[in-house]
Amino acid sequence: MIVSQNNPLAEFDLHQLVHLASYFIKTPYKQELHEILSLTTEKGQHAYLEALESAVESAVCANSFVEKDRKDSFLKNIISAWEEAEREYINGEYLSKSKAIALQLRYALITSSFRTFANDYSDELLVFLAKNKRWKAEQCLAYISQRRNDDQEFEIVAKITPYYPEKLLPRVLKLAESIDSDSKVWAIIDLLNHFPENQRLKQLCLDSLSLINDLDDQVGALTRIAKAIPDSDDILLLALEKVDNIEEELERVSALEKIASVVPKSLIVIANILKIIKELSDLSLQIESIEKVLPYVDDVFFPEFITEFYNEFLGKIDFDQENVYDIYLVSQMLNTLSLEIFNRKPEERFNIFAQALSMVSLIPEPKYKAKALIQIGTYLPKELLLDYLKVSNDIEAGESLLVSWAIRHLIPVDTLPQILELFLRLPRVNGVEEEILEGYETFSRISEFFKHIVKISVLPVEVWFQLLDIIKIFPNKFWIYYVFAEIAHLLPDELQEKTREVANSIDEISIKGLTLTIVAKRYPEILPDVLNHDSSIASSLKDLAIAYSDNQELLNQALNEIRIITDHKDKTEHLVELALNFTHLVPEALECVKRQKEEIWRNQNLDKLIPVASADLLDEILVTARAINYDHLAFLTVIKNLIVHAPQEFTPEIFDLFSTLYEDSDKQEALCLFCPYLPIDLFPLFLNEIDKIHDEYYKCQALQKVITSLQGQILPKYITEILLIVRSFNKPKFRAKLLRKIANFAPDVWSEAVRDVRLIENVSEKVKALTEFLSFSPSMRQEMLEIALGIEDRVKRALALVELVPYEQSNQLINDIFQIVNDISDMNGKERVLEKLLPYLSNSVRQQLLPKVLELTLLNKDNKAVINTGIVLPYLSSNLFEQLLDDLEQRNFTDDSEKKNFIMKFNFGAFAEYVPEKLMIRTLKLFSENGREQVAYEKIAPRLPETFKSEALDIALGIKKQYIKTEVLKILARVLPENLILRTLEAVASMEGISQEERALLCSFIVPEIVGNHAEYFYYLWRARISSYSYNRQSLLEEINNLIPIMKQLWGDEVITEAIQTVKWVLYTFP
């Protein structure tokens, strides 16, 4: 047996599986083909796909798997079965037309699923499968061949070639020769690392360099070639020739670093690098080049290289006291030399440091001399101590301490505390933050000092206390976190309470959380502070569990917090990070990754888990990699649209589909989709699905939909069950909102709702909740007024006061609101308040205020400052509408960008919705010139007078963009009389730039009856559409929604029932 007993195809061998479709198509048992391709395993996987993969894995020879057309046998057999279902639709030997259509739909969805997940396999996963010999070369190629981009296909084939060199190396070389893309160069170079002796590969790399346009990138490619092969001098000299041709000197420096990183023991290459550095016109770039190149220079050439550059550099420096920039370059140069010399042979240090001190002695300004001495002091040889002190004689007291501290490794240990005591007095800052720049300089100085001082093993505890006192008064609290991140692991035991005090003194919550987590890794006793801190407890516990890997209780606490996180992305990321450190958690993390909706995050997390996953999880990894997930809501949308035509199909099994939705937002949206079609007897199941939503926001949204949509039929009957869910909410704002709506049917919950409103702490949320109660409780209006007047933010204060207008239409209140509006500088803020205010005003008051509002909208000539005209449109007279239309037709724009921005801001939908009849044709013409045709017809078509319909059709037929014209004609056809429908069909027949299938689909929307009269033609339309969309499952699902009316018209209720079962089966089998 090639797979476990639970696979119904376990006893088929590879040959039988590969040729399965052809076997059955040639026999009288064609129906069995469809049945076999519909089988699933106990785990819900597609039985044939699993069996085929297992057979290939265990087969001695799988050459027949992919040879001729580069498609694996799974897809080939599915397509063969699809073609058989098409033949059966015509012949009708063993299937009804509805069943044949349902099978075609099934195979289209399977094909699109396979193509989608095969294309989504990450390179890392395919390399992992190849490296571990989980898949043979042929099977890897089968999935890679689904990628429709040749460059992508080549790159991944090149990555797996090292694991199947005999089969794939000739193939990949041949494929490379047919691709003219710079991406192939990098893939070939990667291959060269595995096959450095392959001359054909090396030559192919060199021949392909011209595909790379950027000279810097060409240098990068050549240096990678040099790394891969022995005897690379010729390659590096070629790279240096390229560097010479780079115009930008900064890019030349970058290129030199790349070459130096692979430089061999070749004097000629080193000499050429130095030559290019010396030719740089900018002295600072010469310094930067040396800094980047020096670490790679071999010890053999190092003294000569440094001496030659030193002499060149010294001749260009001006040591004049006013030439600060050159002095700065000296310091930078000395720092580079000091760091590099320190790592060289001891016998070489003396001469070079002596030269460095000689250079420092030439600096006239003591302050800059001190900086230069500090750069080299840390690395100074003992023999040069007297020379160092002699050069520093003229440096002032404050800087002198820094200079002394730089040579602390040469000073007796017993004298360090005195120097330290003096030094600690230097960086102290007052508790008051002064200028930002000065504060940052102080911090930088202290933090650099800390990095050195905390490494002293004899540092007294008293000194540590002084250091923490300095840290505590930093004006920028993030600096405290930064320093603790550097020194926490070095803190002595005696500083536990002092450290806790400093960390808890931070007032910024987020920074305090970060700091407490850092110091708790040093002092476990501080863990309670972390847990009690109002920050991300799950994140902190995760970090601490990783730090204290032996503490099982801490790990359990972290897991408990992570498992209750409602945001699936955050939850998954925390679990994956834990699993990387605790491998027994990999299966749980993998299950979370499998349920991630977004492919980009799922693949990233899967790639992280692959290196720590055990071999027995490989099957789960493959299932996870195949999960498409992001289109599950689209599946349910299709099913909902099918149920519209077959209400009897809304059965309890529909609720099983909700388990395929992993995001609470998707569950809420799906529940709201199905709510209007819910049979009353299924309401308890519906309520159960709502209760499974973890995020209270989305659960509240779903319950609101239920209460508003089904209140008359269902709410009174199930009030107890609904209240049980509502009272389970943790946040009072959600309880109050829902209880207020339920109070219409159960008045006894009113007092409970009021109590919950008063429990809300956030002022904005409390105001929002109070607005629901104002109409029923006059006493709460005064409470609302007091809260509103105390809100500091003008926009929020005005919005809160607006809520009182329907109940308190006093001139004083309205004037107060309008005064606040005038004081709001932000146009969006003004817009929000006015949009909320105007509907509440009486007509007389509104007419008095309208001129002021029009100054911000209609009469505003600033194209960038215009606010949403939709807020005034419902109240405009016909004359004002005409004035606004004139303004739109004549408005001038400085450029297309400004016009586009204005059009995006202007509320065309509202304009079309309220425009008077006499202006409708003008509006349609104007909108057609500004890319807003569809929104105009959507709003105007239902109100269009009969006398205008012919002209409206003429305007629609004149739209230049065919896809917009198509959508507009669909909208307009709903209201056109028969004579204009015929004219529309004639126009569609002569439309250019659309396919016959698109033309037929458009006709089916204009005249649904036409489908039944031309059934044969529309069947071919059906075939063409699902076939052309079978490369991407999301696109196919969207197209199925368009085709549902045709399915119903042609094949009746039976096909709808079959389609529902088919869509459900594919969703379960290929999630």
CSV table of C-alpha atoms in Angstrom, one decimal, residues 640-648 1053 1056:
chain,number,residue,atom,x,y,z
A,640,LYS,CA,-25.9,33.0,-0.4
A,641,ASN,CA,-26.6,34.1,-4.0
A,642,LEU,CA,-27.6,30.5,-4.9
A,643,ILE,CA,-29.9,30.3,-1.9
A,644,VAL,CA,-31.7,33.4,-3.1
A,645,HIS,CA,-33.0,31.2,-5.9
A,646,ALA,CA,-33.5,28.1,-3.7
A,647,PRO,CA,-34.6,29.1,-0.2
A,648,GLN,CA,-35.3,25.5,0.7
A,1053,ASP,CA,-33.8,24.7,-9.3
A,1056,ILE,CA,-28.9,25.5,-7.9
